[in-house]
CSV table of N, CA and C in Angstrom, one decimal:
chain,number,residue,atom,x,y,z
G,1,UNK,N,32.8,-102.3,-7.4
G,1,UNK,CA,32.1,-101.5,-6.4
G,1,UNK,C,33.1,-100.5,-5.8
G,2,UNK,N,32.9,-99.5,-5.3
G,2,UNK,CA,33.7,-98.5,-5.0
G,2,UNK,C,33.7,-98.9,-3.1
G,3,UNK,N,35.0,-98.1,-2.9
G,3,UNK,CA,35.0,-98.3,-1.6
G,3,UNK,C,34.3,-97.0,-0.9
G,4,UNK,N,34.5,-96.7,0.5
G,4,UNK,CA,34.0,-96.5,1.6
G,4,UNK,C,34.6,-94.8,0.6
G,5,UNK,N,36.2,-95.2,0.8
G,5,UNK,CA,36.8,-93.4,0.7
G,5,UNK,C,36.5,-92.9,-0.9
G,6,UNK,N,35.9,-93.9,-1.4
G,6,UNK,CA,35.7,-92.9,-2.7
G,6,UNK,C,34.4,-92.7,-3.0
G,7,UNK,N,33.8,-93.6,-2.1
G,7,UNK,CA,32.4,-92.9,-2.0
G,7,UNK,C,32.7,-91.5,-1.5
G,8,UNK,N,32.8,-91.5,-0.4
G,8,UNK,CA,33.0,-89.9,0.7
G,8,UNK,C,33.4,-89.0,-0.4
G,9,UNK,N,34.9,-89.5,-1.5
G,9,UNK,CA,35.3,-88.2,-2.1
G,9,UNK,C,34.1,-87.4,-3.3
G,10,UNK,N,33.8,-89.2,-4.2
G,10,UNK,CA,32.7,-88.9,-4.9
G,10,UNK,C,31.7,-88.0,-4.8
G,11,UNK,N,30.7,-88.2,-3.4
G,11,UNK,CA,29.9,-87.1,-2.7
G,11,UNK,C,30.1,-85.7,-2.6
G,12,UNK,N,31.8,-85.4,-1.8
G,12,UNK,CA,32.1,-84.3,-1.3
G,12,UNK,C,32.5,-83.8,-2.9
G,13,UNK,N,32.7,-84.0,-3.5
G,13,UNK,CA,33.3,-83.4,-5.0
G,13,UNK,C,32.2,-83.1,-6.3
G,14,UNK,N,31.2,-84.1,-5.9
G,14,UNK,CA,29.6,-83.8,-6.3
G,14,UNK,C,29.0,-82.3,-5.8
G,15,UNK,N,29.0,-82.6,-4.0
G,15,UNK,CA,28.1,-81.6,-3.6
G,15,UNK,C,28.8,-80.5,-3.8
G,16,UNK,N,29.9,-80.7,-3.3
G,16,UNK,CA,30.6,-79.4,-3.9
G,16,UNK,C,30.5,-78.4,-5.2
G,17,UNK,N,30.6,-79.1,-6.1
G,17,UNK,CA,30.4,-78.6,-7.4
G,17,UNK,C,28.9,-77.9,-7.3
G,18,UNK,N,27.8,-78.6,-7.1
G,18,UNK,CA,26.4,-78.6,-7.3
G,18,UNK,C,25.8,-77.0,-6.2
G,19,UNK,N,26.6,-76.8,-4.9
G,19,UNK,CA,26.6,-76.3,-4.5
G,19,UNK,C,27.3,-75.4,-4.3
G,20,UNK,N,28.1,-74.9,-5.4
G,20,UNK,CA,29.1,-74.3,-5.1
G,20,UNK,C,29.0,-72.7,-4.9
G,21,UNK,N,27.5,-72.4,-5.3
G,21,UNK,CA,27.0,-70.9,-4.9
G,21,UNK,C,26.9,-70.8,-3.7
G,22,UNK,N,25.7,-71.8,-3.3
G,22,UNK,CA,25.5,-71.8,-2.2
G,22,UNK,C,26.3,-71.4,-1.3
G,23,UNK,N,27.8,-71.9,-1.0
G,23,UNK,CA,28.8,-72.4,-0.3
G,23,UNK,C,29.5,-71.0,-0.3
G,24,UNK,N,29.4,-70.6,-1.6
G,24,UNK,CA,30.0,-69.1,-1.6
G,24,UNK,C,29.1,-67.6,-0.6
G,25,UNK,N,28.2,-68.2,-0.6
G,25,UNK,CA,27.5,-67.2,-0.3
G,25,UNK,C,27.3,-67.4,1.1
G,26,UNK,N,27.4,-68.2,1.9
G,26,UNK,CA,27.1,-68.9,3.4
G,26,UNK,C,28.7,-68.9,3.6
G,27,UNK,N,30.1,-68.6,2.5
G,27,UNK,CA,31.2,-67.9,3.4
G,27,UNK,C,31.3,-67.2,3.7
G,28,UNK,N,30.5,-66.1,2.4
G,28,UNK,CA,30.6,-64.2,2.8
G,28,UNK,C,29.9,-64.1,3.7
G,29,UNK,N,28.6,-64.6,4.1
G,29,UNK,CA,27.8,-64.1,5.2
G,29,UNK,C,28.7,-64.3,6.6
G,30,UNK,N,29.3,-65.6,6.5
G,30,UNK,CA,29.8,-66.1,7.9
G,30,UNK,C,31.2,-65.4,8.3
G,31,UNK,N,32.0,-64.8,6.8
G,31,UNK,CA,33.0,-63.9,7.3
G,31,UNK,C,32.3,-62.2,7.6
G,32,UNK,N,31.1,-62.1,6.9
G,32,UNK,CA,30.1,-61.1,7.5
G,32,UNK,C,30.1,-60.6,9.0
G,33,UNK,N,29.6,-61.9,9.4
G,33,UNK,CA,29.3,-61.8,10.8
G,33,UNK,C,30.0,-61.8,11.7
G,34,UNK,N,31.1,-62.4,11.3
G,34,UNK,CA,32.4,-63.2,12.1
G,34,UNK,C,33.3,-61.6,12.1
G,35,UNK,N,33.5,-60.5,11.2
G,35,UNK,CA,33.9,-59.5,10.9
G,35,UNK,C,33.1,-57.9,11.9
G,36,UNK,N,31.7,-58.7,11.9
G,36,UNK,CA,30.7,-57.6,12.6
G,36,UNK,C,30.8,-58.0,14.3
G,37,UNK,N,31.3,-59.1,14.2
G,37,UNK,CA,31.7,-59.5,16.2
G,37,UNK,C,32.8,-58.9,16.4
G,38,UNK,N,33.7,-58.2,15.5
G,38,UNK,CA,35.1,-58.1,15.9
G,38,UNK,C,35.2,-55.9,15.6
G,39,UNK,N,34.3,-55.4,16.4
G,39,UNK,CA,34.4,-53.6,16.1
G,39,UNK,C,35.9,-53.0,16.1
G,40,UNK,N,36.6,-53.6,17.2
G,40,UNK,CA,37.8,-53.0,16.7
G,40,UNK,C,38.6,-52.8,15.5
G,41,UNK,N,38.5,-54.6,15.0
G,41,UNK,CA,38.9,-54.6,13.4
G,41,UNK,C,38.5,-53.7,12.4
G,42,UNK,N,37.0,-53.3,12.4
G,42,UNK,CA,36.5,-52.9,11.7
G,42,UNK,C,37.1,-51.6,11.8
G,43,UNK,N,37.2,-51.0,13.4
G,43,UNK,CA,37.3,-49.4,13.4
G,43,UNK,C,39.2,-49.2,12.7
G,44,UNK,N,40.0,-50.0,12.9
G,44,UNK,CA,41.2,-50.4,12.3
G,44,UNK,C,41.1,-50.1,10.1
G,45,UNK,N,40.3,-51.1,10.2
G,45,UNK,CA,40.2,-51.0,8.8
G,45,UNK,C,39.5,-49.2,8.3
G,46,UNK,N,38.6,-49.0,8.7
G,46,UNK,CA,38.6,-47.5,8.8
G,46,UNK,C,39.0,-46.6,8.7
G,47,UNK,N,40.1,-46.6,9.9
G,47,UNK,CA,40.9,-45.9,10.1
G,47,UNK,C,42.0,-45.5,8.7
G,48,UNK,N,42.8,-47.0,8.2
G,48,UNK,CA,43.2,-47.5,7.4
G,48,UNK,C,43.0,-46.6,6.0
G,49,UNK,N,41.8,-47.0,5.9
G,49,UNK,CA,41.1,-46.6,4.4
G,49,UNK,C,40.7,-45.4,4.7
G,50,UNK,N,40.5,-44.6,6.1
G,50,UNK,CA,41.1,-42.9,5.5
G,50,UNK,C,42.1,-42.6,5.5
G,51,UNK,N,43.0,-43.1,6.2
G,51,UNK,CA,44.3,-42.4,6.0
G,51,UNK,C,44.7,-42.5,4.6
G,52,UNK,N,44.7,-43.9,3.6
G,52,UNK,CA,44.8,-43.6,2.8
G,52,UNK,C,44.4,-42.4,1.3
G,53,UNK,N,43.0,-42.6,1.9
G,53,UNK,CA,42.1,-41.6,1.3
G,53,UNK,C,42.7,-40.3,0.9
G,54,UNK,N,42.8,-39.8,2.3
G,54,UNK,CA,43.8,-38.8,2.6
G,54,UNK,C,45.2,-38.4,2.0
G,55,UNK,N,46.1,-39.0,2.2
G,55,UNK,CA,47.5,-39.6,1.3
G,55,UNK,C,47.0,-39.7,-0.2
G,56,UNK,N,45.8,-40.0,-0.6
G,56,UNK,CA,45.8,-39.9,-2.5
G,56,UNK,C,45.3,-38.2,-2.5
G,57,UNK,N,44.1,-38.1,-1.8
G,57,UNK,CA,43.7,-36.6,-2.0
G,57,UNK,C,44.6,-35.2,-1.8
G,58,UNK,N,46.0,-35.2,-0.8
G,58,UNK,CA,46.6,-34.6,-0.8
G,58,UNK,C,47.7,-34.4,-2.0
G,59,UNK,N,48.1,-35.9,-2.3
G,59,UNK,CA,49.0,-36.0,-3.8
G,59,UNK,C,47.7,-35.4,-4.9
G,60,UNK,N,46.5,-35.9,-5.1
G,60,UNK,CA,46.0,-36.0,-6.2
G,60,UNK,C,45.8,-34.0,-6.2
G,61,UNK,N,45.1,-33.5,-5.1
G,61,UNK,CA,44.9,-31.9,-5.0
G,61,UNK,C,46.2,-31.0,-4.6
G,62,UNK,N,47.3,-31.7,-4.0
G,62,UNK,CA,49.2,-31.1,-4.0
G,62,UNK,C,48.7,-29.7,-3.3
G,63,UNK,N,48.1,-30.8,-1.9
G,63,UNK,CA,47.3,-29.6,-0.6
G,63,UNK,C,48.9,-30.1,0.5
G,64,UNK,N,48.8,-28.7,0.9
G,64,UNK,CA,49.9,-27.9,1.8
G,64,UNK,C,49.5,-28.3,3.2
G,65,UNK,N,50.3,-29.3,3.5
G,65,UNK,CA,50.0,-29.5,5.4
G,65,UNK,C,51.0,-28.5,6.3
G,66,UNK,N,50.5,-27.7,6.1
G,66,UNK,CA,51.4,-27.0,7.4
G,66,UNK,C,50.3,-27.0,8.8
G,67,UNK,N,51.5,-27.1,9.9
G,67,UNK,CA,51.2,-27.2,11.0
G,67,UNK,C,52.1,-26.0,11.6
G,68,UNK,N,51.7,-25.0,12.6
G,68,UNK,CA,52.6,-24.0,13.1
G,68,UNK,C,53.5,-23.6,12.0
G,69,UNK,N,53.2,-22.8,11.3
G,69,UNK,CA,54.3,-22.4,10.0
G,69,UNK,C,55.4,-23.5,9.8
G,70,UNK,N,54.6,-24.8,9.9
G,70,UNK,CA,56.2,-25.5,9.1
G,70,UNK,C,55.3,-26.3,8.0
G,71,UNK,N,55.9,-26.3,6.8
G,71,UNK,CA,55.2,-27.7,6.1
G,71,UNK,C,55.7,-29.1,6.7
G,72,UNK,N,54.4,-29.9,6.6
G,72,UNK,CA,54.9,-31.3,6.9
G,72,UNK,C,55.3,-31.9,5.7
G,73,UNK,N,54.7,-31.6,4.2
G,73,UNK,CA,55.0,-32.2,3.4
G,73,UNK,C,57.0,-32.0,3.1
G,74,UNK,N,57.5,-31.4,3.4
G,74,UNK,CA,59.0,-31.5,3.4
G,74,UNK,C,59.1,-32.7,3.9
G,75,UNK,N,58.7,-33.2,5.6
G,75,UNK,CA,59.0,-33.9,6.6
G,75,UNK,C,58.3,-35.1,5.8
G,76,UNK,N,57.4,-35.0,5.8
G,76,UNK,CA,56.6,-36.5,5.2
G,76,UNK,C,56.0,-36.5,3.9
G,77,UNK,N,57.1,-37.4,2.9
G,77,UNK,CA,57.2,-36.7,1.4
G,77,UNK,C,55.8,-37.7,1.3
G,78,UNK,N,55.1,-37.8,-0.5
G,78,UNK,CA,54.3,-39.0,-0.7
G,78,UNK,C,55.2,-40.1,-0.4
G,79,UNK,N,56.2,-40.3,-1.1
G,79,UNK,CA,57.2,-41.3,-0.8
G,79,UNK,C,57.0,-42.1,1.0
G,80,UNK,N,57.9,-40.8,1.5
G,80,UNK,CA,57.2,-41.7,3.1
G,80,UNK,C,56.2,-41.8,3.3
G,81,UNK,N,54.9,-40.8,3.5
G,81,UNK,CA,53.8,-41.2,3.8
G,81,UNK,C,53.3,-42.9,3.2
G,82,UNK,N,53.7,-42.7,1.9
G,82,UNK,CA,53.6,-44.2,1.2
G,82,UNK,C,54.0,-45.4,2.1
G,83,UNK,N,55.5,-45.1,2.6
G,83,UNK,CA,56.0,-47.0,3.1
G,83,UNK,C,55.2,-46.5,4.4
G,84,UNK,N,54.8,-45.4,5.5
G,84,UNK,CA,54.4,-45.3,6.8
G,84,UNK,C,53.1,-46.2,6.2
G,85,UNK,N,52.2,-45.6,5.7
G,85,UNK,CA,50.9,-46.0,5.3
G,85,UNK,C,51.2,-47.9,4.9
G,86,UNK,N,51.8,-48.2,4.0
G,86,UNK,CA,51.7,-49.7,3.6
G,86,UNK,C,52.3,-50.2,4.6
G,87,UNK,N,53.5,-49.9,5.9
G,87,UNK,CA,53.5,-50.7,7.3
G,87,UNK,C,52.7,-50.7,7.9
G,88,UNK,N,51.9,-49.9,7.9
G,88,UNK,CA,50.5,-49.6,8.8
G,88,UNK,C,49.7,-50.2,8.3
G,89,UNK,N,49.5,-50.7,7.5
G,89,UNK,CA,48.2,-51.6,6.7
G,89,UNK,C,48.8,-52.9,6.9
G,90,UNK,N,50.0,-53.4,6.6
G,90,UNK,CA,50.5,-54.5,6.9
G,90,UNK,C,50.2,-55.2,8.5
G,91,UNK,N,50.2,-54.1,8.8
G,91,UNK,CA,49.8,-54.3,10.7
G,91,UNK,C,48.8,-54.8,11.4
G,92,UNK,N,48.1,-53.7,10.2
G,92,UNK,CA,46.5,-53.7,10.8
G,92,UNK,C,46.4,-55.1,10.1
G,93,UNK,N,46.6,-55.8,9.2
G,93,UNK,CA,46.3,-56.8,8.5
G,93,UNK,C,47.0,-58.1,8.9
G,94,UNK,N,47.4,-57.8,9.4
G,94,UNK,CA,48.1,-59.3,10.5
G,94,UNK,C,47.4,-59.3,12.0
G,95,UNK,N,48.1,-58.1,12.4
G,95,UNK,CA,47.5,-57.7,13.9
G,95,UNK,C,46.2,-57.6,14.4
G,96,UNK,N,45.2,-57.4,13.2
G,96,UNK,CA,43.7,-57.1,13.8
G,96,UNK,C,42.8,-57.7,13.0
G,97,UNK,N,43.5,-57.9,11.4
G,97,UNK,CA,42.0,-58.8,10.6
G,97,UNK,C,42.8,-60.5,10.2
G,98,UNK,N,43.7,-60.6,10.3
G,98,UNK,CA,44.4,-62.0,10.4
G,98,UNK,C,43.5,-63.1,11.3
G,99,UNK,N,43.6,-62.7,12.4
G,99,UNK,CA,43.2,-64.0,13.2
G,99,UNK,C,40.9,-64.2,13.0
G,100,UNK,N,40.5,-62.6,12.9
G,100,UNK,CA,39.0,-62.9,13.0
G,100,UNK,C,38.7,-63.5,10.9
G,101,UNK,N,39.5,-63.4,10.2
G,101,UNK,CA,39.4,-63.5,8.9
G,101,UNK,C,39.7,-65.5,9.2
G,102,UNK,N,40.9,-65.5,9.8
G,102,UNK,CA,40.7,-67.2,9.9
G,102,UNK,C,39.3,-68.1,10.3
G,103,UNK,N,38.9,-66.9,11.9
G,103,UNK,CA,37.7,-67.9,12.3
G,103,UNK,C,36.6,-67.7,11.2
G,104,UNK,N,37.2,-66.9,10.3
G,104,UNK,CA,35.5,-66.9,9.4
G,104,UNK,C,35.5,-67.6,8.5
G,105,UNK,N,36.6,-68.0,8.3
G,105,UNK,CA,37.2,-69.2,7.1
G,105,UNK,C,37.1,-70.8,7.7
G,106,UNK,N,37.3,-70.7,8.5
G,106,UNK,CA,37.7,-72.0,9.6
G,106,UNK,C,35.5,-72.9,9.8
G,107,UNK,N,34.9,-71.2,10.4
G,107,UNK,CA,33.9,-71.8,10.6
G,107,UNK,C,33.3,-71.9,9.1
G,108,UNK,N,33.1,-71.0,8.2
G,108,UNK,CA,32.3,-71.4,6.8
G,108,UNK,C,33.1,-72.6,6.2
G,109,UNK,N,34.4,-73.2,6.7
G,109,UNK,CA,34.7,-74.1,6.1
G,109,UNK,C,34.3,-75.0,6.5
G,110,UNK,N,34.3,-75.7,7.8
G,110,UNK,CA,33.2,-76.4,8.6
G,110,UNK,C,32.1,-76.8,8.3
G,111,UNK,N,31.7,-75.7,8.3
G,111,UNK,CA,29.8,-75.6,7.7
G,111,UNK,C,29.7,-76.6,6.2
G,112,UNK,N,30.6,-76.1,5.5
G,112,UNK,CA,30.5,-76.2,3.8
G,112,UNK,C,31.3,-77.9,3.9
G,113,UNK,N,31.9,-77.8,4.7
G,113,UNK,CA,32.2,-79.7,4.5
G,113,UNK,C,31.7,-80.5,5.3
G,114,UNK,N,30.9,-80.2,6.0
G,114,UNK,CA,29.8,-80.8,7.5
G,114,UNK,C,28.7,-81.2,6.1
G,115,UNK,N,28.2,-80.2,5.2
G,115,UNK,CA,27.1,-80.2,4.9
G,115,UNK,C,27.3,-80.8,3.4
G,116,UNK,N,28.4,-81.1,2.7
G,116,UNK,CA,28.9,-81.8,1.2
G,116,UNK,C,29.4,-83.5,2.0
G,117,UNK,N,29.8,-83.7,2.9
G,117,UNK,CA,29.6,-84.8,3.0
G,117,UNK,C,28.6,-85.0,4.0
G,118,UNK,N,27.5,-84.6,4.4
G,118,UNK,CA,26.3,-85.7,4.9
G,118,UNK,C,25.4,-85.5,4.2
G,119,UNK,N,25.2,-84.4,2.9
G,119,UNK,CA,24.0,-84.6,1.6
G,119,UNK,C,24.5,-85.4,0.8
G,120,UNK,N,22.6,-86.4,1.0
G,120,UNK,CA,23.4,-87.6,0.0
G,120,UNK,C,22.9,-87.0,-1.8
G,121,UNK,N,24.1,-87.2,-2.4
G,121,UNK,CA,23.6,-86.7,-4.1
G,121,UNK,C,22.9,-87.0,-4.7
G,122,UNK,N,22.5,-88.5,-4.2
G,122,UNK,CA,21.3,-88.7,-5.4
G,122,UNK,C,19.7,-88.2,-4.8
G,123,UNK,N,19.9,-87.4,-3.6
G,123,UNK,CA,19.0,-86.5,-3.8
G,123,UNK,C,18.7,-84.9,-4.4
G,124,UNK,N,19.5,-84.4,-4.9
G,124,UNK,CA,20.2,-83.1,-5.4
G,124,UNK,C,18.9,-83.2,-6.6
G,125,UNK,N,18.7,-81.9,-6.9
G,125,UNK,CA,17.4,-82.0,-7.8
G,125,UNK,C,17.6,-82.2,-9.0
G,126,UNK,N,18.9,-82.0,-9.8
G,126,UNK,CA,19.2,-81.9,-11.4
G,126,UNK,C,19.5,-83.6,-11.1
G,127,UNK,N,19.8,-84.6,-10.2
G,127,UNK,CA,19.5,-85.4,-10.7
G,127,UNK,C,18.5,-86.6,-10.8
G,128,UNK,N,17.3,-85.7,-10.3
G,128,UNK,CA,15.9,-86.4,-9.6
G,128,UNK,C,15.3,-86.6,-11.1
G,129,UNK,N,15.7,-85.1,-11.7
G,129,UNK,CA,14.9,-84.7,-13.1
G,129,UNK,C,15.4,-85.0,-14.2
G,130,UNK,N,17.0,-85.7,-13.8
G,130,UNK,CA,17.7,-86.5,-14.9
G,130,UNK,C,17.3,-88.2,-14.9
G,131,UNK,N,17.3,-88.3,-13.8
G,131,UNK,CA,16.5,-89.8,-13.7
G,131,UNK,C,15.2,-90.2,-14.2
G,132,UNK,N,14.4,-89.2,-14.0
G,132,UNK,CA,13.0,-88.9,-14.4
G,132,UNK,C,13.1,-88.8,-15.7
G,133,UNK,N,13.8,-88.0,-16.5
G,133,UNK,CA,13.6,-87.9,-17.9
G,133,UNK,C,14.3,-89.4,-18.4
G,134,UNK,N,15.2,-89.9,-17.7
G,134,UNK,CA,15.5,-91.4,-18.9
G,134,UNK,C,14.4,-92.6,-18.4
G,135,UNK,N,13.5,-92.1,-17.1
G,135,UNK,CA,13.1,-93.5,-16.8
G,135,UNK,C,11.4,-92.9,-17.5
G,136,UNK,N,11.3,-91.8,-17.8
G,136,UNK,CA,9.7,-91.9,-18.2
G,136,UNK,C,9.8,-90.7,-19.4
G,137,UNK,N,10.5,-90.4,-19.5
G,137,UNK,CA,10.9,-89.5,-21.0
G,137,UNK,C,10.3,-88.0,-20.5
G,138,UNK,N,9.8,-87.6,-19.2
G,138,UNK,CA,8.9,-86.5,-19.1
G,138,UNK,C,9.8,-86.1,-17.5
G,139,UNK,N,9.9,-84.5,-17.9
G,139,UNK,CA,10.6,-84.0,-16.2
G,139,UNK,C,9.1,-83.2,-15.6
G,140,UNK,N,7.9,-83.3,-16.0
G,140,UNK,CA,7.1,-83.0,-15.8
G,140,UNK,C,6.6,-83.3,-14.2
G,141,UNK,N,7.3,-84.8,-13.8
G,141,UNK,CA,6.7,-85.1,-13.0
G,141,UNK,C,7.9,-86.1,-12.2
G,142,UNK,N,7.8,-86.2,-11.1
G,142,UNK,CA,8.8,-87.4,-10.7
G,142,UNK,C,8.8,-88.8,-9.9
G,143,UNK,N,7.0,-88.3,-9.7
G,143,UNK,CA,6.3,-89.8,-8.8
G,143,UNK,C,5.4,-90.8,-10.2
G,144,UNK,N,5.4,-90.4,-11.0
G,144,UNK,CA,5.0,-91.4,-12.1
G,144,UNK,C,3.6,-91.3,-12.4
G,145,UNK,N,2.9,-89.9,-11.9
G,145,UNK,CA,1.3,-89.6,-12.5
G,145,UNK,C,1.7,-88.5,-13.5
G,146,UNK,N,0.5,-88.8,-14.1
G,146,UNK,CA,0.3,-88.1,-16.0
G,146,UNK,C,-1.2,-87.3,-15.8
G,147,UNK,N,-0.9,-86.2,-16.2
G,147,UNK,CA,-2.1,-85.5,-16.5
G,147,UNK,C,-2.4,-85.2,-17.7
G,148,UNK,N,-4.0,-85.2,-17.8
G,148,UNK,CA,-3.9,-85.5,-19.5
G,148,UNK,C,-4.7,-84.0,-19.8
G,149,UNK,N,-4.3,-83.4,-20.8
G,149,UNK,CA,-5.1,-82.0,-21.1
G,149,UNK,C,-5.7,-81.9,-22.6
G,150,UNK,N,-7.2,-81.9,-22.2
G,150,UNK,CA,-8.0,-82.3,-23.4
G,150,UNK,C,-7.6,-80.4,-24.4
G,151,UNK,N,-7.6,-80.5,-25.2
G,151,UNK,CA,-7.4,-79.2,-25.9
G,151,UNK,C,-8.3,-79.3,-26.8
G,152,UNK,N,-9.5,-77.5,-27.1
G,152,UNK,CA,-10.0,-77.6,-28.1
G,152,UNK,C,-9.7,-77.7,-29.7
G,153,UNK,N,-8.4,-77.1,-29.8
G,153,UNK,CA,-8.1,-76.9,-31.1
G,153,UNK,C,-7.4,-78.3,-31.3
G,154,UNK,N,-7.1,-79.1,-30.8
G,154,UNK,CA,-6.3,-80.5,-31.7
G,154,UNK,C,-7.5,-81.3,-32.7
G,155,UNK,N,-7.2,-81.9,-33.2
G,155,UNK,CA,-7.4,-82.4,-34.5
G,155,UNK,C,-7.4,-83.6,-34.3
């Protein structure tokens, strides 16, 4: 007989597998939400992903920033704009989506191991209809009634 802790692991390593969509899909929602409570992040990452935008569109079109007759592109080659830009993202990605990207991980991880260990497996449906087919040869049914269907054409 198995113990106490390998039950628990057994279960959690069951449900896990069996629900492993599930689980995926109730973390993107929860870092969703957890992402949509946090506007400054969002307005950060924005920001972010135009600047970049910008910085490829100027290299990709080799468009002229002048400001008061001076080019900036002398001052701020792609080169720099490049490391300015990847410090700046490094920033924003520590400093503003670091900590709400944890709670979103922290709570969907929660959720997802709250709910793999207290579903018991041998209620999971693939194995209601695995039981069912060795104990009565038919997944038709799983409480043990038969319906019988008279057909005209049999012989």
């Amino acid at each position: 007989d198995k113990s106490s802790l390998e039950k628990l692991i057994s279960r959690l390593s069951r449900n896990l597998n069996f629900f492993a969509t599930n689980y995926a899909f109730l973390a993107m929602c929860t870092i969703l939400v957890v992402a949509l409570m946090h506007p400054s992040m969002l307005m950060y990452v924005a920001i972010t992903w135009a600047l970049w935008w910008f910085h490829v569109v100027v290299i990709r079109e080799d468009v002229r920033l002048v400001i008061m007759n001076r080019d900036l592109n002398d001052i701020f080659t792609p080169k720099r704009r490049s490391w300015i830009l990847t410090t700046w993202t490094a920033w924003v990605a520590i400093a503003k989506c670091l900590r709400p990207s944890m709670k979103g991980m922290a709570i969907s991880g929660a959720l997802v191991l709250f709910h793999a260990i207290m579903r018991d497996p041998s209620k999971v449906a693939g194995d209601i209809v695995s039981r069912s087919n060795m104990s009565m040869g038919s997944s038709d049914s799983d409480d043990g009634s038969e319906v019988l269907v008279e057909r005209e054409d049999a012989v």
